[in-house]
mmCIF file of C-alpha atoms in Angstrom:
data_model
loop_
_atom_site.group_PDB
_atom_site.id
_atom_site.type_symbol
_atom_site.label_atom_id
_atom_site.label_comp_id
_atom_site.label_asym_id
_atom_site.label_seq_id
_atom_site.Cartn_x
_atom_site.Cartn_y
_atom_site.Cartn_z
ATOM 1 C CA MET A 6 -0.027 0.161 0.094
ATOM 2 C CA ILE A 7 2.464 2.304 1.179
ATOM 3 C CA ASP A 8 6.254 1.918 -0.087
ATOM 4 C CA CYS A 9 9.187 4.226 0.694
ATOM 5 C CA SER A 10 12.196 3.877 -0.335
ATOM 6 C CA HIS A 11 15.441 5.074 0.712
ATOM 7 C CA ILE A 12 13.389 9.169 1.583
ATOM 8 C CA SER A 13 15.581 12.319 2.349
ATOM 9 C CA LYS A 14 14.211 15.746 3.561
ATOM 10 C CA THR A 15 16.364 18.481 3.585
ATOM 11 C CA PHE A 16 14.392 22.361 4.668
ATOM 12 C CA GLU A 17 16.488 25.007 2.917
ATOM 13 C CA THR A 18 16.367 29.055 3.039
ATOM 14 C CA LYS A 19 18.661 31.617 2.262
ATOM 15 C CA SER A 20 20.902 31.482 5.319
ATOM 16 C CA THR A 21 19.994 27.279 5.999
ATOM 17 C CA ARG A 22 20.104 24.258 5.636
ATOM 18 C CA THR A 23 18.453 21.455 7.698
ATOM 19 C CA HIS A 24 18.622 17.433 6.749
ATOM 20 C CA VAL A 25 15.641 16.290 8.591
ATOM 21 C CA VAL A 26 15.427 12.899 6.969
ATOM 22 C CA ASP A 27 18.246 10.641 5.525
ATOM 23 C CA ASP A 28 17.740 7.518 3.782
ATOM 24 C CA PHE A 29 13.822 6.024 5.012
ATOM 25 C CA SER A 30 12.804 3.579 3.748
ATOM 26 C CA VAL A 31 9.609 1.615 5.149
ATOM 27 C CA LYS A 32 6.943 -0.650 3.471
ATOM 28 C CA VAL A 33 3.278 -0.633 4.193
ATOM 29 C CA TYR A 34 0.667 -3.214 4.283
ATOM 30 C CA GLU A 35 -3.224 -2.745 3.223
ATOM 31 C CA ASN A 36 -4.734 -2.320 7.077
ATOM 32 C CA GLU A 37 -1.906 -2.835 8.532
ATOM 33 C CA PHE A 38 -1.380 -0.413 11.503
ATOM 34 C CA VAL A 39 2.539 0.758 11.609
ATOM 35 C CA THR A 40 4.007 3.520 13.660
ATOM 36 C CA LEU A 41 6.573 5.916 13.062
ATOM 37 C CA PHE A 42 8.126 5.969 17.119
ATOM 38 C CA GLY A 43 11.295 8.331 18.093
ATOM 39 C CA PRO A 44 12.715 10.306 19.988
ATOM 40 C CA GLY A 45 10.949 13.690 19.682
ATOM 41 C CA GLN A 46 11.124 16.420 17.188
ATOM 42 C CA CYS A 47 13.938 13.957 14.927
ATOM 43 C CA GLY A 48 12.102 14.237 12.366
ATOM 44 C CA LYS A 49 8.600 11.979 11.766
ATOM 45 C CA THR A 50 6.159 14.231 11.490
ATOM 46 C CA THR A 51 8.134 14.952 8.036
ATOM 47 C CA ILE A 52 8.021 11.340 7.181
ATOM 48 C CA LEU A 53 3.935 11.768 7.482
ATOM 49 C CA ASN A 54 3.685 14.986 5.525
ATOM 50 C CA LEU A 55 5.830 13.211 2.847
ATOM 51 C CA ILE A 56 3.750 10.402 2.461
ATOM 52 C CA ALA A 57 0.656 12.891 2.725
ATOM 53 C CA GLY A 58 2.221 14.960 -0.503
ATOM 54 C CA LEU A 59 2.116 17.959 2.250
ATOM 55 C CA VAL A 60 5.524 18.757 1.141
ATOM 56 C CA PRO A 61 7.811 17.540 -1.562
ATOM 57 C CA ARG A 62 10.733 15.507 -0.910
ATOM 58 C CA SER A 63 14.031 15.241 -1.674
ATOM 59 C CA GLY A 64 15.286 12.213 -2.690
ATOM 60 C CA GLY A 65 14.170 8.657 -3.282
ATOM 61 C CA ASP A 66 10.748 6.989 -4.141
ATOM 62 C CA LEU A 67 7.374 7.210 -2.245
ATOM 63 C CA VAL A 68 4.816 5.248 -3.847
ATOM 64 C CA VAL A 69 1.436 4.873 -1.761
ATOM 65 C CA GLU A 70 -0.894 2.489 -3.614
ATOM 66 C CA GLY A 71 0.806 2.220 -6.614
ATOM 67 C CA GLU A 72 0.900 5.905 -7.604
ATOM 68 C CA GLU A 73 4.653 8.044 -7.169
ATOM 69 C CA VAL A 74 3.207 10.288 -4.460
ATOM 70 C CA THR A 75 3.308 14.511 -5.814
ATOM 71 C CA GLY A 76 1.179 16.177 -3.637
ATOM 72 C CA PRO A 77 -1.738 15.687 -1.318
ATOM 73 C CA SER A 78 -4.682 13.406 -2.215
ATOM 74 C CA PRO A 79 -8.449 12.777 -0.731
ATOM 75 C CA ARG A 80 -6.916 9.384 -1.081
ATOM 76 C CA ARG A 81 -4.569 9.675 2.276
ATOM 77 C CA GLY A 82 -6.672 10.912 5.331
ATOM 78 C CA MET A 83 -5.019 12.890 7.889
ATOM 79 C CA VAL A 84 -5.836 12.986 11.808
ATOM 80 C CA PHE A 85 -3.424 16.649 13.390
ATOM 81 C CA GLN A 86 -1.938 17.037 16.791
ATOM 82 C CA THR A 87 -3.734 19.706 17.005
ATOM 83 C CA THR A 88 -8.068 19.018 15.797
ATOM 84 C CA ALA A 89 -7.457 21.984 13.243
ATOM 85 C CA LEU A 90 -11.398 21.970 12.931
ATOM 86 C CA PHE A 91 -13.154 25.038 11.388
ATOM 87 C CA PRO A 92 -14.272 26.479 14.341
ATOM 88 C CA TRP A 93 -17.348 28.244 12.456
ATOM 89 C CA LEU A 94 -18.317 24.906 11.262
ATOM 90 C CA THR A 95 -20.269 22.457 13.618
ATOM 91 C CA THR A 96 -19.588 18.929 13.944
ATOM 92 C CA TRP A 97 -21.671 18.221 11.009
ATOM 93 C CA GLN A 98 -20.532 20.571 8.698
ATOM 94 C CA ASN A 99 -16.590 19.366 9.895
ATOM 95 C CA VAL A 100 -17.320 15.965 9.236
ATOM 96 C CA GLU A 101 -19.322 17.028 5.632
ATOM 97 C CA PHE A 102 -16.404 19.771 3.959
ATOM 98 C CA GLY A 103 -14.013 17.165 2.333
ATOM 99 C CA PRO A 104 -17.519 14.818 0.609
ATOM 100 C CA ARG A 105 -18.591 18.242 -0.134
ATOM 101 C CA MET A 106 -16.249 19.579 -1.745
ATOM 102 C CA LEU A 107 -15.113 16.705 -3.262
ATOM 103 C CA GLY A 108 -18.505 16.945 -5.202
ATOM 104 C CA VAL A 109 -19.786 13.894 -3.313
ATOM 105 C CA LYS A 110 -23.923 14.439 -3.935
ATOM 106 C CA LYS A 111 -25.950 15.529 -0.622
ATOM 107 C CA SER A 112 -28.301 12.332 -0.651
ATOM 108 C CA GLU A 113 -24.758 10.625 -0.103
ATOM 109 C CA ARG A 114 -23.048 13.014 2.150
ATOM 110 C CA LYS A 115 -26.177 12.193 4.514
ATOM 111 C CA ILE A 116 -25.917 8.774 4.946
ATOM 112 C CA ARG A 117 -21.623 8.898 5.304
ATOM 113 C CA VAL A 118 -21.393 11.919 7.351
ATOM 114 C CA GLN A 119 -23.963 10.206 10.489
ATOM 115 C CA HIS A 120 -22.554 7.353 9.528
ATOM 116 C CA TYR A 121 -18.986 8.167 10.642
ATOM 117 C CA ILE A 122 -20.804 10.696 13.435
ATOM 118 C CA ASP A 123 -21.909 7.742 14.978
ATOM 119 C CA LEU A 124 -19.027 5.656 14.489
ATOM 120 C CA VAL A 125 -16.939 8.095 16.495
ATOM 121 C CA GLY A 126 -19.274 8.158 19.119
ATOM 122 C CA LEU A 127 -20.970 11.550 18.651
ATOM 123 C CA THR A 128 -24.580 11.272 17.717
ATOM 124 C CA GLY A 129 -26.527 14.114 19.040
ATOM 125 C CA PHE A 130 -23.680 16.759 18.945
ATOM 126 C CA GLU A 131 -23.759 16.831 15.163
ATOM 127 C CA LYS A 132 -24.709 20.209 15.136
ATOM 128 C CA VAL A 133 -22.668 22.028 18.142
ATOM 129 C CA LEU A 134 -19.907 23.450 17.597
ATOM 130 C CA PRO A 135 -15.557 22.504 18.238
ATOM 131 C CA ILE A 136 -15.514 25.144 20.958
ATOM 132 C CA LYS A 137 -18.261 23.443 23.012
ATOM 133 C CA LEU A 138 -17.015 19.833 22.994
ATOM 134 C CA SER A 139 -14.000 18.412 25.232
ATOM 135 C CA GLY A 140 -10.668 17.675 24.019
ATOM 136 C CA GLY A 141 -11.349 14.203 23.277
ATOM 137 C CA MET A 142 -14.668 15.097 21.358
ATOM 138 C CA GLN A 143 -12.550 17.211 19.246
ATOM 139 C CA GLN A 144 -10.183 14.669 17.695
ATOM 140 C CA ARG A 145 -13.265 12.365 17.159
ATOM 141 C CA VAL A 146 -14.731 14.937 14.742
ATOM 142 C CA GLY A 147 -11.618 15.153 13.635
ATOM 143 C CA ILE A 148 -10.790 10.965 12.642
ATOM 144 C CA ALA A 149 -14.437 10.871 11.334
ATOM 145 C CA ARG A 150 -13.740 13.829 8.920
ATOM 146 C CA SER A 151 -10.875 12.319 7.837
ATOM 147 C CA TYR A 152 -12.381 8.801 7.624
ATOM 148 C CA CYS A 153 -15.600 10.625 5.664
ATOM 149 C CA ASN A 154 -13.422 11.210 2.811
ATOM 150 C CA ASN A 155 -13.159 7.331 2.299
ATOM 151 C CA PRO A 156 -9.427 7.459 1.520
ATOM 152 C CA SER A 157 -7.594 3.880 1.296
ATOM 153 C CA VAL A 158 -5.036 5.162 4.235
ATOM 154 C CA ILE A 159 -5.174 7.585 7.165
ATOM 155 C CA LEU A 160 -2.364 9.241 8.820
ATOM 156 C CA MET A 161 -2.296 10.218 12.098
ATOM 157 C CA ASP A 162 0.480 12.470 13.665
ATOM 158 C CA GLU A 163 0.400 12.434 17.275
ATOM 159 C CA PRO A 164 -3.765 12.999 17.492
ATOM 160 C CA PHE A 165 -3.958 11.952 21.116
ATOM 161 C CA GLY A 166 -0.831 13.944 22.920
ATOM 162 C CA HIS A 167 -3.001 16.373 23.728
ATOM 163 C CA LEU A 168 -5.339 14.909 25.646
ATOM 164 C CA ASP A 169 -4.953 14.000 29.545
ATOM 165 C CA ALA A 170 -4.050 10.313 30.468
ATOM 166 C CA GLN A 171 -7.465 8.804 31.143
ATOM 167 C CA THR A 172 -8.864 11.017 27.764
ATOM 168 C CA ARG A 173 -6.194 8.999 25.736
ATOM 169 C CA TYR A 174 -6.574 5.917 26.704
ATOM 170 C CA MET A 175 -10.387 6.364 26.491
ATOM 171 C CA MET A 176 -9.515 7.413 22.210
ATOM 172 C CA GLU A 177 -6.870 4.723 21.992
ATOM 173 C CA GLN A 178 -9.673 2.672 22.648
ATOM 174 C CA GLU A 179 -12.022 3.818 20.538
ATOM 175 C CA LEU A 180 -9.310 3.961 18.060
ATOM 176 C CA MET A 181 -9.197 0.024 18.453
ATOM 177 C CA ARG A 182 -12.599 -0.443 17.780
ATOM 178 C CA ILE A 183 -12.655 1.936 14.775
ATOM 179 C CA CYS A 184 -10.198 0.378 13.203
ATOM 180 C CA ALA A 185 -12.119 -3.422 13.428
ATOM 181 C CA GLN A 186 -15.188 -1.892 11.948
ATOM 182 C CA GLU A 187 -13.850 0.409 9.382
ATOM 183 C CA GLN A 188 -10.711 -1.285 8.366
ATOM 184 C CA ARG A 189 -7.618 1.022 6.816
ATOM 185 C CA THR A 190 -4.464 1.247 6.470
ATOM 186 C CA VAL A 191 -2.824 3.907 8.777
ATOM 187 C CA VAL A 192 0.336 5.093 9.536
ATOM 188 C CA PHE A 193 0.186 6.501 13.084
ATOM 189 C CA VAL A 194 2.749 8.964 14.851
ATOM 190 C CA THR A 195 3.620 8.791 18.945
ATOM 191 C CA ASN A 196 6.350 9.037 21.176
ATOM 192 C CA ASN A 197 4.966 6.946 24.161
ATOM 193 C CA ILE A 198 6.153 3.324 23.810
ATOM 194 C CA GLU A 199 2.321 2.141 25.683
ATOM 195 C CA GLU A 200 0.524 3.893 23.387
ATOM 196 C CA ALA A 201 2.401 2.333 20.657
ATOM 197 C CA ILE A 202 2.835 -1.042 21.362
ATOM 198 C CA TYR A 203 -1.011 -1.095 22.173
ATOM 199 C CA LEU A 204 -2.502 -0.106 19.262
ATOM 200 C CA SER A 205 0.320 -1.350 16.432
ATOM 201 C CA ASP A 206 0.799 -4.321 13.989
ATOM 202 C CA ARG A 207 4.281 -3.193 13.952
ATOM 203 C CA ILE A 208 6.264 -0.523 15.494
ATOM 204 C CA VAL A 209 9.335 1.042 13.597
ATOM 205 C CA LEU A 210 11.798 3.489 15.704
ATOM 206 C CA LEU A 211 13.600 5.730 14.791
ATOM 207 C CA SER A 212 16.718 7.971 15.172
ATOM 208 C CA GLU A 213 17.373 10.936 16.315
ATOM 209 C CA CYS A 214 17.400 14.248 13.424
ATOM 210 C CA PRO A 215 18.502 13.250 10.558
ATOM 211 C CA THR A 216 16.190 10.782 10.931
ATOM 212 C CA ARG A 217 16.393 6.872 9.855
ATOM 213 C CA ASN A 218 15.316 3.531 10.155
ATOM 214 C CA VAL A 219 17.249 2.136 13.142
ATOM 215 C CA CYS A 220 14.495 -1.317 13.647
ATOM 216 C CA GLU A 221 11.382 -2.608 13.517
ATOM 217 C CA TYR A 222 9.221 -4.516 15.792
ATOM 218 C CA THR A 223 6.098 -7.050 14.988
ATOM 219 C CA VAL A 224 3.358 -6.844 17.484
ATOM 220 C CA ASP A 225 2.160 -10.083 17.131
ATOM 221 C CA PHE A 226 -0.205 -10.875 20.084
ATOM 222 C CA PRO A 227 -3.731 -10.602 20.830
ATOM 223 C CA LYS A 228 -6.369 -6.767 20.835
ATOM 224 C CA PRO A 229 -7.787 -5.416 22.678
ATOM 225 C CA ARG A 230 -4.020 -5.536 24.888
ATOM 226 C CA ASP A 231 -3.339 -5.341 28.237
ATOM 227 C CA TYR A 232 -0.366 -3.076 29.378
ATOM 228 C CA THR A 233 -0.189 -4.855 32.569
ATOM 229 C CA ALA A 234 0.085 -8.296 30.013
ATOM 230 C CA LYS A 235 4.651 -10.551 30.274
ATOM 231 C CA ASP A 236 3.964 -9.923 26.127
ATOM 232 C CA PHE A 237 3.346 -6.177 26.377
ATOM 233 C CA LEU A 238 6.065 -5.457 29.211
ATOM 234 C CA GLU A 239 8.547 -7.778 27.933
ATOM 235 C CA LEU A 240 8.216 -5.475 24.668
ATOM 236 C CA ARG A 241 8.489 -2.673 26.001
ATOM 237 C CA GLU A 242 10.833 -3.476 28.366
ATOM 238 C CA ARG A 243 13.281 -4.261 24.780
ATOM 239 C CA ILE A 244 11.822 -0.814 23.004
ATOM 240 C CA THR A 245 13.127 1.055 26.140
ATOM 241 C CA GLN A 246 16.327 -0.440 25.789
ATOM 242 C CA ASP A 247 16.854 -0.300 21.949
ATOM 243 C CA ILE A 248 15.853 3.779 22.914
ATOM 244 C CA ASN A 249 18.539 4.490 25.385
ATOM 245 C CA ASP A 250 21.042 3.102 23.093
ATOM 246 C CA LEU A 251 20.391 4.919 20.764
ATOM 247 C CA ILE A 252 20.562 8.458 22.810
ATOM 248 C CA THR A 253 23.533 7.487 24.748
#
């Protein structure tokens, strides 16, 4: 589904040159949940933006669904860390925005929008503005908005990073439920080890900036997962040790 081969990215201005991504390669398969995990500010978000087509790569090959990525596409949905909702639009209008811009017929939009609002547990909040919603509810709107475009790939950039611990755990559970009902290929960014293990089929560990692949972990124990289970704790310890080796 996604094939990144020797990707690099350098940001340049008249006076500076910052090399952020260095020779990054990964393959992500259909309906797989892959997490990019690494130190803060290492370049995880840049990789996600490259896959989304929001910024051009400096080198390498990047193919999604058999087509080279040359810019944004509705086939690649994005969920941001900050909810990035339109504050003047209601829940319904925010979720409907993408299909409306794509010219989807009103009758189809109505069915699709209600389906995803129901899916994320916001039934009854269709006419509410974002300012009246909690942080977790706003992020649910963002997830529904992304899914409503019917993308094949969902890109999530630390979507729960700004939430309190209890709400974050609740949203992780909700995301697992949504993924089980609406299968998509997901690339998820986090710097939280427990979150990565709880959600992922595979975790890609990245180095400090300029970032590159260090190693991968296959998370093959059943979902839903128990944070206190032996296999969970053993993988957590292994990743923690690898991170410590990486930054020392």
